mmCIF file of C-alpha atoms in Angstrom:
data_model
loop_
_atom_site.group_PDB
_atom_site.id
_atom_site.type_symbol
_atom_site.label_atom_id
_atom_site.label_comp_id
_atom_site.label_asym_id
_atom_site.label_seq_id
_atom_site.Cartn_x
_atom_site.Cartn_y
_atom_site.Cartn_z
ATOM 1 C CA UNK A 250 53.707 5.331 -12.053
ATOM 2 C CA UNK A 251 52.335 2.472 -10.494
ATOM 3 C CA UNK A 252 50.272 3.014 -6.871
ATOM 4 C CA UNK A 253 47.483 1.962 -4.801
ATOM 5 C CA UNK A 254 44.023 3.402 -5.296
ATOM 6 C CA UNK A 255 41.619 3.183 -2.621
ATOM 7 C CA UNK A 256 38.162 3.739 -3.205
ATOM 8 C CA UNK A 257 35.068 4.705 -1.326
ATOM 9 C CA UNK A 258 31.798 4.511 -1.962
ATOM 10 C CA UNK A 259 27.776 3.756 -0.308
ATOM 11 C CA UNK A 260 25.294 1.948 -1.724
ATOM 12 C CA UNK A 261 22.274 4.186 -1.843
ATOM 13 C CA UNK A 262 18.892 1.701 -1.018
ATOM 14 C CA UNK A 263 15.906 1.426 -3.553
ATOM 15 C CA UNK A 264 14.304 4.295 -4.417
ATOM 16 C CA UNK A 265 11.043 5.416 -2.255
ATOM 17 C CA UNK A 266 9.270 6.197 -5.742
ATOM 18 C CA UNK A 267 9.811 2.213 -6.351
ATOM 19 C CA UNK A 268 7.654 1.066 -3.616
ATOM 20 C CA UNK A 269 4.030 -0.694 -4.067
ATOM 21 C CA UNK A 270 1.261 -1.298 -2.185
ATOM 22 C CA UNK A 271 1.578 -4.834 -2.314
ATOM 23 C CA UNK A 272 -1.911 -6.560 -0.610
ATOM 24 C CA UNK A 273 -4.308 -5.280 1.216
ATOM 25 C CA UNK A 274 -6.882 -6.384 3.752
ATOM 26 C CA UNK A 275 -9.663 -4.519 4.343
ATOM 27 C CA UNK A 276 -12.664 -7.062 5.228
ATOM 28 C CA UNK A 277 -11.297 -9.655 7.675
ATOM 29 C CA UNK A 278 -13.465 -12.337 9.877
ATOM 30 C CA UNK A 279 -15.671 -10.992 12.427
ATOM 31 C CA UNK A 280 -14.785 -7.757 14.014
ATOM 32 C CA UNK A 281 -11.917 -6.838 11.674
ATOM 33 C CA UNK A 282 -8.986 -7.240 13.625
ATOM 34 C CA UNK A 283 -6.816 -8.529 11.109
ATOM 35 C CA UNK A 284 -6.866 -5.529 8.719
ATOM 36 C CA UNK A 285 -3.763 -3.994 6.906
ATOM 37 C CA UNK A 286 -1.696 -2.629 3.858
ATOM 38 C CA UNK A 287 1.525 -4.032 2.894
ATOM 39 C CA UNK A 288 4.413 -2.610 1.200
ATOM 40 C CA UNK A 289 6.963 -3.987 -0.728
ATOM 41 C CA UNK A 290 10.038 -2.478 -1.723
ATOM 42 C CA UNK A 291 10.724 -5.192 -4.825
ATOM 43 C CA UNK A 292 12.893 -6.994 -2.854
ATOM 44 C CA UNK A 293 16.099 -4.483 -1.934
ATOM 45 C CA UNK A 294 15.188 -4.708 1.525
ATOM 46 C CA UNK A 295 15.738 -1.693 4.081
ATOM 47 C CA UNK A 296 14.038 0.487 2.122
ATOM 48 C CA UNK A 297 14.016 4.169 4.129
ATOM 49 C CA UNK A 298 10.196 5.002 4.150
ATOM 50 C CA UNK A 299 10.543 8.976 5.762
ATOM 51 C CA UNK A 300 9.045 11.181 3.412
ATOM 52 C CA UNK A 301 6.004 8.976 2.656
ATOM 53 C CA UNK A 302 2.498 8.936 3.798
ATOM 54 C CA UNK A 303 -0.289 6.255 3.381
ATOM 55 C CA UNK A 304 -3.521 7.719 3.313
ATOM 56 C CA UNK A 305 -7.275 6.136 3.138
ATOM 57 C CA UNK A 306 -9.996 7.843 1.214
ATOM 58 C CA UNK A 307 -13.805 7.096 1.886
ATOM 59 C CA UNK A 308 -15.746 5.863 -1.655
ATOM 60 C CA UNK A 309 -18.735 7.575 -0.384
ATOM 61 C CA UNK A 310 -17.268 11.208 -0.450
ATOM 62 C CA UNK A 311 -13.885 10.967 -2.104
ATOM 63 C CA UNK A 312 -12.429 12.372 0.662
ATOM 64 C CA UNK A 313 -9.903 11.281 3.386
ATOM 65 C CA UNK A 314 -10.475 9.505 6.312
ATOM 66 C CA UNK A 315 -7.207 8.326 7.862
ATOM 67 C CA UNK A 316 -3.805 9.161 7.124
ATOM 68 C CA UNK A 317 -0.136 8.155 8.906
ATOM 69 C CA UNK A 318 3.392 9.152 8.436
ATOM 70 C CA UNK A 319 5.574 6.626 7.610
ATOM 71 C CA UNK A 320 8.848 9.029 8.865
ATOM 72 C CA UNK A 321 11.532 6.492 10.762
ATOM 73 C CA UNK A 322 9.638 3.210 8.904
ATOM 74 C CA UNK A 323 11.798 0.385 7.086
ATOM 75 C CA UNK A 324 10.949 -2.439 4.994
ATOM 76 C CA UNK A 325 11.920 -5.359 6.446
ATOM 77 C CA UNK A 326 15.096 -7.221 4.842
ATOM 78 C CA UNK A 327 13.119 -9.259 2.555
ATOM 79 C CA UNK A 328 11.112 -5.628 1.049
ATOM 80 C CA UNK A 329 7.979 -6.056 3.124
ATOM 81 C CA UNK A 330 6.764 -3.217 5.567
ATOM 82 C CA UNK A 331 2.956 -3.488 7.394
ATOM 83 C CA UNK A 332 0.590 -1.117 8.756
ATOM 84 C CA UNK A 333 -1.872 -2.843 10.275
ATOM 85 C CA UNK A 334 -3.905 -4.047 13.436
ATOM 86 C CA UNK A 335 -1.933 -5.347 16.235
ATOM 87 C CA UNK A 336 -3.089 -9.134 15.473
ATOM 88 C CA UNK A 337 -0.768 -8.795 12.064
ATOM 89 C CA UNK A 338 2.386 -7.438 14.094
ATOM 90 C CA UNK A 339 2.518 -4.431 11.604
ATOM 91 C CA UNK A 340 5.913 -1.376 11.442
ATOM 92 C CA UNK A 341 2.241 0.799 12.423
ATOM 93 C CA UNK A 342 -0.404 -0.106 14.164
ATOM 94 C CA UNK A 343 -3.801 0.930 13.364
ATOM 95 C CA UNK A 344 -7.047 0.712 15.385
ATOM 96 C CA UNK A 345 -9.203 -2.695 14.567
ATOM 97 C CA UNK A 346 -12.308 -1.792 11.981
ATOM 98 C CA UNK A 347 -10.315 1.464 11.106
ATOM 99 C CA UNK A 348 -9.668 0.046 7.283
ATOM 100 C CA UNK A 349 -13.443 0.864 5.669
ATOM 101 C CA UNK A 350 -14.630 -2.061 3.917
ATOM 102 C CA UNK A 351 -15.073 -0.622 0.380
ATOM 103 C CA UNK A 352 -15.818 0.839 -2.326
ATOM 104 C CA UNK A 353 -12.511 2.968 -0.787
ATOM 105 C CA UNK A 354 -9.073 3.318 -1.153
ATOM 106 C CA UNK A 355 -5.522 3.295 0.007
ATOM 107 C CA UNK A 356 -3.032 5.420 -1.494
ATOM 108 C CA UNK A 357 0.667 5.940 -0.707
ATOM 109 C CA UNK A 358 2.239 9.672 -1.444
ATOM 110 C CA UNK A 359 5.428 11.719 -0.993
ATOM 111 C CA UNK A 360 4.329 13.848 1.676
ATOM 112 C CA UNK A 361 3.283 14.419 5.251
ATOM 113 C CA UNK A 362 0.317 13.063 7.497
ATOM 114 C CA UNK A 363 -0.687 17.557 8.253
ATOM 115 C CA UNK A 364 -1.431 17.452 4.654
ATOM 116 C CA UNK A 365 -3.809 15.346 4.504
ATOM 117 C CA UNK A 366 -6.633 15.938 7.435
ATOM 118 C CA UNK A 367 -10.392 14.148 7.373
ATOM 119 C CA UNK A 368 -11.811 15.182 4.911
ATOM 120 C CA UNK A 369 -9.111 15.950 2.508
ATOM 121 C CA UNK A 370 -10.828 15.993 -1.434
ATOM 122 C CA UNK A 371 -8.743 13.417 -3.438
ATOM 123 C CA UNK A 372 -5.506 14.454 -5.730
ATOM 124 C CA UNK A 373 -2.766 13.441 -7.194
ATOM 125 C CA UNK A 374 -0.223 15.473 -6.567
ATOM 126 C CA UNK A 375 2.395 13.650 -5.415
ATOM 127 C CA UNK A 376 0.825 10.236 -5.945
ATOM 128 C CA UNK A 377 3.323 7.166 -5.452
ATOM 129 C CA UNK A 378 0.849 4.187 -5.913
ATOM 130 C CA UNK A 379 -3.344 3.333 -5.161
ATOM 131 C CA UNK A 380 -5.721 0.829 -4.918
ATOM 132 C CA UNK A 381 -9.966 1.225 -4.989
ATOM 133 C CA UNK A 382 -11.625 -1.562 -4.194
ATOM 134 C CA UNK A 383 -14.487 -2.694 -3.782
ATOM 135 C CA UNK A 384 -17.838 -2.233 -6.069
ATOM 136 C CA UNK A 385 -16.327 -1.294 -9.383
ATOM 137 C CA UNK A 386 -19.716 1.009 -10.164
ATOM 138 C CA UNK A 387 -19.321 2.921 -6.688
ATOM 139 C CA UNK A 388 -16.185 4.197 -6.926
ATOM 140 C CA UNK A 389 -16.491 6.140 -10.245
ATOM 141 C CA UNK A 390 -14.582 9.238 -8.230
ATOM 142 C CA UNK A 391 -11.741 6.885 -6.916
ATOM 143 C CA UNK A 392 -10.355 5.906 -10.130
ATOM 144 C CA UNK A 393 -9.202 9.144 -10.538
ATOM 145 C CA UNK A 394 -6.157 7.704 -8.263
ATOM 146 C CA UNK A 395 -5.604 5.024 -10.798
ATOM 147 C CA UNK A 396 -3.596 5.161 -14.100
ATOM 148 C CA UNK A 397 -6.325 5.897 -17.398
ATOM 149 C CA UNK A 398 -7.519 1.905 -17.766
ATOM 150 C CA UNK A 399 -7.419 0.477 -14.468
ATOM 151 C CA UNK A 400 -10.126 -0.428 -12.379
ATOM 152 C CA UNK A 401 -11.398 -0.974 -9.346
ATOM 153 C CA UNK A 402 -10.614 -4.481 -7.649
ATOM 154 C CA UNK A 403 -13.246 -6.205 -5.171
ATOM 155 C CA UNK A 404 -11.683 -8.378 -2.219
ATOM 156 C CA UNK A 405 -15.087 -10.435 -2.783
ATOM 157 C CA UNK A 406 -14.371 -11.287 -6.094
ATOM 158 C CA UNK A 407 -14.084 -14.745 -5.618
ATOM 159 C CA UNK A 408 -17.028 -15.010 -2.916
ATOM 160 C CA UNK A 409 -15.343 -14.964 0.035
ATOM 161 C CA UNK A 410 -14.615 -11.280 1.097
ATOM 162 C CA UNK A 411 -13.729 -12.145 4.700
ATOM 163 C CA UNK A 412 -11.194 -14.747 3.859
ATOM 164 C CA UNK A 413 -9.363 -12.688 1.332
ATOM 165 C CA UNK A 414 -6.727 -9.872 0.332
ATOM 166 C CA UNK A 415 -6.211 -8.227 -2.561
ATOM 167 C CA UNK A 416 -2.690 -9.409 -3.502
ATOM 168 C CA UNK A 417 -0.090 -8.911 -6.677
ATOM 169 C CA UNK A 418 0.283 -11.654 -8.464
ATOM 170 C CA UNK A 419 2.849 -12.533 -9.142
ATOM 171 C CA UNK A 420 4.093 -10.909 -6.218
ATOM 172 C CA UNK A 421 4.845 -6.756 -6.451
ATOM 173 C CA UNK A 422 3.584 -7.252 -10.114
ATOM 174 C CA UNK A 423 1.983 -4.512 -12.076
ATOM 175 C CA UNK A 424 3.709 -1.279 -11.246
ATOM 176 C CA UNK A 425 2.417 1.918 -9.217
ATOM 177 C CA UNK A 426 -1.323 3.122 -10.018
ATOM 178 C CA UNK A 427 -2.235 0.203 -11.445
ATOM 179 C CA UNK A 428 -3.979 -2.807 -10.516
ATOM 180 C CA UNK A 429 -4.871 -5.103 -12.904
ATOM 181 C CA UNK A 430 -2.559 -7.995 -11.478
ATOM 182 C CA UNK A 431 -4.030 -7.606 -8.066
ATOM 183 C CA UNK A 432 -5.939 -11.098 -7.049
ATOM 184 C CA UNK A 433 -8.129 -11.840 -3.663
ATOM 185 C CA UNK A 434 -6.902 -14.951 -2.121
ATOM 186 C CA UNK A 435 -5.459 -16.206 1.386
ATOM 187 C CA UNK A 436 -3.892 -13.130 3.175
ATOM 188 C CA UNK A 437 -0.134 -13.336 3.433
ATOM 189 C CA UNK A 438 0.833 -9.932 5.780
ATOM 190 C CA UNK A 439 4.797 -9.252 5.478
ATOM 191 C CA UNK A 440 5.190 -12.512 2.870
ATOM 192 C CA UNK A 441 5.073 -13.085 -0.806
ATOM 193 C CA UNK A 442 2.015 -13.216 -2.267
ATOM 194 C CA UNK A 443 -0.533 -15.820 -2.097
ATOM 195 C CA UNK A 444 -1.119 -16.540 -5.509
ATOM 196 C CA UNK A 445 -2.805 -19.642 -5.963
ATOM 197 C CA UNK A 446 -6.062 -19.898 -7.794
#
């Protein structure tokens, strides 16, 4: 017989395993108060970031220096999310010259913050995405972060350090662990890439 069917149903939001660190700005003009990471969720938008942590490892000694939980965090509804100093209006606010210059690296994991104290020797377990940066030949221990192949990328690469992020391009380009499509040029914090050579 003939009859009405109602359905339900929820629309679950991107995956957290899809996001990317998008650009990062480590070396900023004069007292580095413009420093952050972005995320980017692709696009979906509203991405649910509990259950993640972004943590910042130290070239020198391969071992942790800084790491935050992003537990209650959202992209925004165009897929960015920030942590950041205050001058960037980040989801997280960091203290100004906290991001180390380079050779380092940011890395984003499925985790907690209490994992992950100073000093923490770098693994993967758990890995979501990573970039090095800075001198390729000091950060031999770093790359371990990285999928086999990829390489360190230097935010000075095109002689202005201060003046540029590392960036995918084209925007959220190249996939987690990997970072051959990332580019320094103009910062753009919470915005598509700035791609233009």
């Amino acid at each position: 017989p003939d009859g009405n069917i109602t359905w339900k149903f929820t629309t679950a939001a991107a995956p957290a395993n899809f996001v990317l660190i998008n650009e990062t700005d480590a070396d900023t003009p004069g007292s580095d108060t413009a420093e952050f990471v972005e995320l980017y969720d692709g696009g979906a938008g509203r991405t649910d970031l509990s259950g993640l942590v972004l943590v910042f490892y130290n070239g020198s000694t391969n071992t942790t220096y800084a790491a935050f939980d992003l537990d209650g965090q959202r992209t925004d509804a165009a897929g960015y999310w920030l942590a950041g100093n205050a001058a960037v209006h980040p989801g997280l606010t960091f203290a100004n010259g906290a991001l180390q210059n380079g050779p380092d690296a940011v890395a984003l994991y499925a985790g907690d913050a209490t994992q992950f104290p100073a000093n923490t020797p770098l693994h993967t377990r758990g890995l979501v995405d990573a970039v090095v940066y800075g001198d390729a030949a000091n950060t031999p221990g770093l790359l371990a972060l990285l999928l086999a192949g990829e390489n360190a990328v230097d935010e000075g690469a095109r002689g202005a350090a201060d003046a540029h992020a590392l960036q995918r391009c084209p925007n959220g380009a190249g996939g987690q662990r990997r970072t051959a499509a990332l580019r320094p040029g103009p910062p753009s914090p919470g915005a598509p890439s700035n791609c233009a050579v």
